[in-house]
PDB file of C-alpha atoms in Angstrom:
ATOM      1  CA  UNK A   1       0.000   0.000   0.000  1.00 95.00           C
ATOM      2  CA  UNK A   2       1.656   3.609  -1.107  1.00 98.00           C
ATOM      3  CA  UNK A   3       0.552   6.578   1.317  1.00 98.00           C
ATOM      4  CA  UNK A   4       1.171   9.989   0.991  1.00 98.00           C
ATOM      5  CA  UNK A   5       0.177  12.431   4.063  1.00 98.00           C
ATOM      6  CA  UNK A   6       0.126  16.120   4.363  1.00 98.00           C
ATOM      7  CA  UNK A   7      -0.284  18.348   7.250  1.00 98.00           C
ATOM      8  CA  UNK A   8      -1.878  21.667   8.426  1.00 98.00           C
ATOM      9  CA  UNK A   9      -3.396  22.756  11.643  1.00 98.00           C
ATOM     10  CA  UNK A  10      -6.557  24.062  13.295  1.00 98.00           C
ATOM     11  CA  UNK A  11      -6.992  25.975  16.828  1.00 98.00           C
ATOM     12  CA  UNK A  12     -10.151  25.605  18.766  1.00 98.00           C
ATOM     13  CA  UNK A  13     -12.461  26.351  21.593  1.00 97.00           C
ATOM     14  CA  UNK A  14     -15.121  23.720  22.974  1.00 97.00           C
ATOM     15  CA  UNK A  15     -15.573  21.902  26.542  1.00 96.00           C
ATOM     16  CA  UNK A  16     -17.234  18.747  27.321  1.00 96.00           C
ATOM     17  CA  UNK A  17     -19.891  16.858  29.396  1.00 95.00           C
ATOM     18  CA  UNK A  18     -19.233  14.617  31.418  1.00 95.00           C
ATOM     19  CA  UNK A  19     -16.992  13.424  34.645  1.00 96.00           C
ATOM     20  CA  UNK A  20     -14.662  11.624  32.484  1.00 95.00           C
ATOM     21  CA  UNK A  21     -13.125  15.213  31.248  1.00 93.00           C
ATOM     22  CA  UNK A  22     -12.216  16.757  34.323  1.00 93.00           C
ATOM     23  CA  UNK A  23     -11.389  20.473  34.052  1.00 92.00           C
ATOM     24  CA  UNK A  24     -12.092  19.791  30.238  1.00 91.00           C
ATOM     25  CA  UNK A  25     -15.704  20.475  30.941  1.00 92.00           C
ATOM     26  CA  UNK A  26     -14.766  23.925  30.916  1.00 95.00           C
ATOM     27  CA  UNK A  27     -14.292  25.990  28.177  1.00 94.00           C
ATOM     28  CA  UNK A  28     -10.272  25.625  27.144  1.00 95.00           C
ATOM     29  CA  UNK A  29      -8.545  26.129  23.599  1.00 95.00           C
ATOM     30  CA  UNK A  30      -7.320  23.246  21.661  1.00 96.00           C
ATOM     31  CA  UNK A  31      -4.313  23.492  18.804  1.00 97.00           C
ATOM     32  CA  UNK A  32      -4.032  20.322  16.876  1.00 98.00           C
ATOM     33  CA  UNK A  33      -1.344  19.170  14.303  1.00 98.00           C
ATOM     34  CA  UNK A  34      -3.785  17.768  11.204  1.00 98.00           C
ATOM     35  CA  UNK A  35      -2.525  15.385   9.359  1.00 98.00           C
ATOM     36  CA  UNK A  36      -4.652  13.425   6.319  1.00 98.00           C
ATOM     37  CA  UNK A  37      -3.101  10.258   4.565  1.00 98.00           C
ATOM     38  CA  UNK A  38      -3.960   9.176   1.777  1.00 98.00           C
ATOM     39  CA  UNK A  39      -3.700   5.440   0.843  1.00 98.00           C
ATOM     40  CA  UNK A  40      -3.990   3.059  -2.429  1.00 97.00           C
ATOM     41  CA  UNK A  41      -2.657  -0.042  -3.751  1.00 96.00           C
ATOM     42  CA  UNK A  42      -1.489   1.308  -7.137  1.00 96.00           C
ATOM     43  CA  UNK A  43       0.117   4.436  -8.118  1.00 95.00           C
ATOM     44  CA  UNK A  44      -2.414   6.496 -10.429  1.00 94.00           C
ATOM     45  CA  UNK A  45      -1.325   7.278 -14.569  1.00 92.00           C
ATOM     46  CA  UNK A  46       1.554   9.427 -12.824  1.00 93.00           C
ATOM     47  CA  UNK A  47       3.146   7.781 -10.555  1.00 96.00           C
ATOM     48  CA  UNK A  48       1.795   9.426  -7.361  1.00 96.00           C
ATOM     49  CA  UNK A  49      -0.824   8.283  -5.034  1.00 97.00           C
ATOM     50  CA  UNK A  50      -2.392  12.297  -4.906  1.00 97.00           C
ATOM     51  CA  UNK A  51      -1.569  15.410  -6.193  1.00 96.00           C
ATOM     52  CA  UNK A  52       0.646  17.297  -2.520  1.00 97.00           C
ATOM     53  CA  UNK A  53      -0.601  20.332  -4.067  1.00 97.00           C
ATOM     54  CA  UNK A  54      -4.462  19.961  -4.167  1.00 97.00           C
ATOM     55  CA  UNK A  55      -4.495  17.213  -0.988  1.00 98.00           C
ATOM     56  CA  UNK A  56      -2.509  19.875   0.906  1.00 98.00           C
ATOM     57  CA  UNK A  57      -5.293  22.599  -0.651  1.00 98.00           C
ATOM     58  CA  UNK A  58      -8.449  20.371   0.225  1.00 98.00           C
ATOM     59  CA  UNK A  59      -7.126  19.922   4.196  1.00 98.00           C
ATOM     60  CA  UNK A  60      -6.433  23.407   4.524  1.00 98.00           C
ATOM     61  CA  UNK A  61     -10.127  23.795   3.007  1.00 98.00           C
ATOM     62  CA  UNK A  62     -11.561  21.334   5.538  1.00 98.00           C
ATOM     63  CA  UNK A  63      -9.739  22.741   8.476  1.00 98.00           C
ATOM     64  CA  UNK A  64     -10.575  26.369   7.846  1.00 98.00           C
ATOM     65  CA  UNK A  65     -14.219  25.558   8.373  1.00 97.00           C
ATOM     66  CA  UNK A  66     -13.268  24.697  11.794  1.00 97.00           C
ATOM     67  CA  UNK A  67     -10.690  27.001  12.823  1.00 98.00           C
ATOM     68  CA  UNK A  68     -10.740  29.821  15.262  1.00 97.00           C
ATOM     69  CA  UNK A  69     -14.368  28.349  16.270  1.00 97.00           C
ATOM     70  CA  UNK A  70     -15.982  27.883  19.906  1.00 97.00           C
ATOM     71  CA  UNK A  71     -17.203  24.305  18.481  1.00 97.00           C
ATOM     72  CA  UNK A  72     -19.985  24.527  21.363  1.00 97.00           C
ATOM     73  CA  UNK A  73     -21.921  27.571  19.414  1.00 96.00           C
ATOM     74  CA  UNK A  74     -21.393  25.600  16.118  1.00 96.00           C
ATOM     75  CA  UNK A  75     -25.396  23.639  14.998  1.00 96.00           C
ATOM     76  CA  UNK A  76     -23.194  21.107  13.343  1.00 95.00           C
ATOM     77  CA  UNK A  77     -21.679  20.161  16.608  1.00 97.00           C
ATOM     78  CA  UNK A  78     -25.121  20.804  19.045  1.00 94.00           C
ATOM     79  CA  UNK A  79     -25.200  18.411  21.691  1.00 92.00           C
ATOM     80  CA  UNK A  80     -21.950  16.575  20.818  1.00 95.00           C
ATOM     81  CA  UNK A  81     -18.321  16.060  23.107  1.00 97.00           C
ATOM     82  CA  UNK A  82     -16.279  17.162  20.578  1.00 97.00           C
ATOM     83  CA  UNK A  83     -13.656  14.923  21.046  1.00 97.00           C
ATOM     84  CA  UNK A  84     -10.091  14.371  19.482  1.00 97.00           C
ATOM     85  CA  UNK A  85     -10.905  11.537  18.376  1.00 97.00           C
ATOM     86  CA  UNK A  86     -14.507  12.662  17.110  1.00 98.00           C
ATOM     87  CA  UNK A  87     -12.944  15.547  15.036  1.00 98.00           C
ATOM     88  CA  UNK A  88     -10.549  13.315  13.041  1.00 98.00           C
ATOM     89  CA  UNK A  89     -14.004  11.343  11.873  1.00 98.00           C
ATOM     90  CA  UNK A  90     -15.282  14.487  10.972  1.00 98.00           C
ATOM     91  CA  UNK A  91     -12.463  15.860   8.941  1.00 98.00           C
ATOM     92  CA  UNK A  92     -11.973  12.589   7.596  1.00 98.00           C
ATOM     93  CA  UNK A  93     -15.251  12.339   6.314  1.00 98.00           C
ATOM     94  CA  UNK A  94     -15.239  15.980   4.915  1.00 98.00           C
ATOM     95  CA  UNK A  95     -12.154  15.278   3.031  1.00 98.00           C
ATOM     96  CA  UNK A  96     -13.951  11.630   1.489  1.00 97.00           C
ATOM     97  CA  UNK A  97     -16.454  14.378   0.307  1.00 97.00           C
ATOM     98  CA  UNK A  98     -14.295  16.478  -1.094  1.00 96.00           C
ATOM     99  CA  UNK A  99     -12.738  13.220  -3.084  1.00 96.00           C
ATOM    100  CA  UNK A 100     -15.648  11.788  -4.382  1.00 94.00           C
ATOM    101  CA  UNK A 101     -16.991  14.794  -5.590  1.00 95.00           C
ATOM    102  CA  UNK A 102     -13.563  14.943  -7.304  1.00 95.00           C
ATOM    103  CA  UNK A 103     -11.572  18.316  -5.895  1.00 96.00           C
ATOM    104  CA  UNK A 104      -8.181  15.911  -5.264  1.00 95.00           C
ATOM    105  CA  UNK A 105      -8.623  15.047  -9.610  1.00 92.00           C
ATOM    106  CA  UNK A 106      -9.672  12.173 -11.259  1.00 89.00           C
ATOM    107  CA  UNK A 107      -6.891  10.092 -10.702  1.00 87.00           C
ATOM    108  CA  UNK A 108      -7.688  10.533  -6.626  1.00 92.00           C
ATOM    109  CA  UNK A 109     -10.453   8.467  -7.000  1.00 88.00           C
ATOM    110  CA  UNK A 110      -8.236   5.290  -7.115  1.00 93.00           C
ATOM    111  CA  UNK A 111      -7.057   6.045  -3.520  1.00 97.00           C
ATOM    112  CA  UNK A 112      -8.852   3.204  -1.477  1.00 97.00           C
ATOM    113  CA  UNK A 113      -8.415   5.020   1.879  1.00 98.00           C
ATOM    114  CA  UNK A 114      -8.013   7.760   3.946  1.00 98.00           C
ATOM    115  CA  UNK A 115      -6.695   8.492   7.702  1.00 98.00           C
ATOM    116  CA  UNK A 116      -6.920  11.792   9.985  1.00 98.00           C
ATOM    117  CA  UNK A 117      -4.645  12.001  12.691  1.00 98.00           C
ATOM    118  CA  UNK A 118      -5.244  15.369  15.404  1.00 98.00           C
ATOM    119  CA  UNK A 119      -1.958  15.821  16.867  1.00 98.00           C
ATOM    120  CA  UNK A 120      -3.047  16.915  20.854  1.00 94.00           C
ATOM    121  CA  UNK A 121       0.386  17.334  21.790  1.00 92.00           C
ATOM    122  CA  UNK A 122       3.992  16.119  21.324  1.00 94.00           C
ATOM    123  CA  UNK A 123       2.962  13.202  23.478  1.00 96.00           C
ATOM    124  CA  UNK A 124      -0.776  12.466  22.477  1.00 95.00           C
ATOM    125  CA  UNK A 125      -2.531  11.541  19.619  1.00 97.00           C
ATOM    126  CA  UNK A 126      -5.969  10.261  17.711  1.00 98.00           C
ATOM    127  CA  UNK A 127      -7.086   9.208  14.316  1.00 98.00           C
ATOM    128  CA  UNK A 128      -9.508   8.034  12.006  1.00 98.00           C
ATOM    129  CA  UNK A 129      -9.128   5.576   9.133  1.00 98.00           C
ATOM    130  CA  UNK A 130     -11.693   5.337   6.371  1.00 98.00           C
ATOM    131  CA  UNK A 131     -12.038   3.144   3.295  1.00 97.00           C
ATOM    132  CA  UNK A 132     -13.133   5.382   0.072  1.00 95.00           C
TER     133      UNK A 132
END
């Protein structure tokens, strides 16, 4: 399987409900590394699993929709611990989106998966890994 990943970043605001989350009930800021890989068996006509260029483009896309947001006064998000882990589904799913509607080019629609990985900190981590 040939990957290719690229990276950008998104800062937050949100809190949670719920015991399990501490002093993370209250409202705190979030910065997360982003990254999006990009997986298929075969390389495409070119030689390249996705173009860097419009990948990189299409995260940065994704991401802006949630950056600089208080996630608790977004409707998309009513009602919902928006978790590390939860966010990487979400981008993950926006990207798939963005690919089938074909925004990454034709040849991205060979790439038989994708994976979002929210960098918390040096030292903490979560993704999400879809098939296409």
């Amino acid at each position: 399987m040939f990957s290719v990943t690229v990276r950008d970043h998104i800062m937050i605001a949100h809190s949670f409900r719920g015991e399990v989350f501490g002093p993370a009930q209250r409202l705190h800021g979030a910065t997360f590394l982003v990254d999006a890989t990009f997986r298929r068996e075969q390389l495409d006509d070119d030689n390249i699993v996705v173009d860097i260029g419009l990948a990189t483009q299409e995260l940065g896309a994704v991401v802006s929709e949630l950056n600089y947001r208080n996630l608790d006064n977004e409707p998309d998000f009513a009602g919902v611990n928006t978790s590390t882990e939860f966010l990487a589904k979400v981008i993950a799913d926006r990207l798939a989106e963005r690919i089938g509607k074909g925004a990454l080019g034709e040849g991205a629609r060979g790439i038989a998966a994708l994976a979002v990985t929210l960098h918390e900190s040096h030292v903490a981590w979560a993704s999400y890994e879809r098939a296409l």
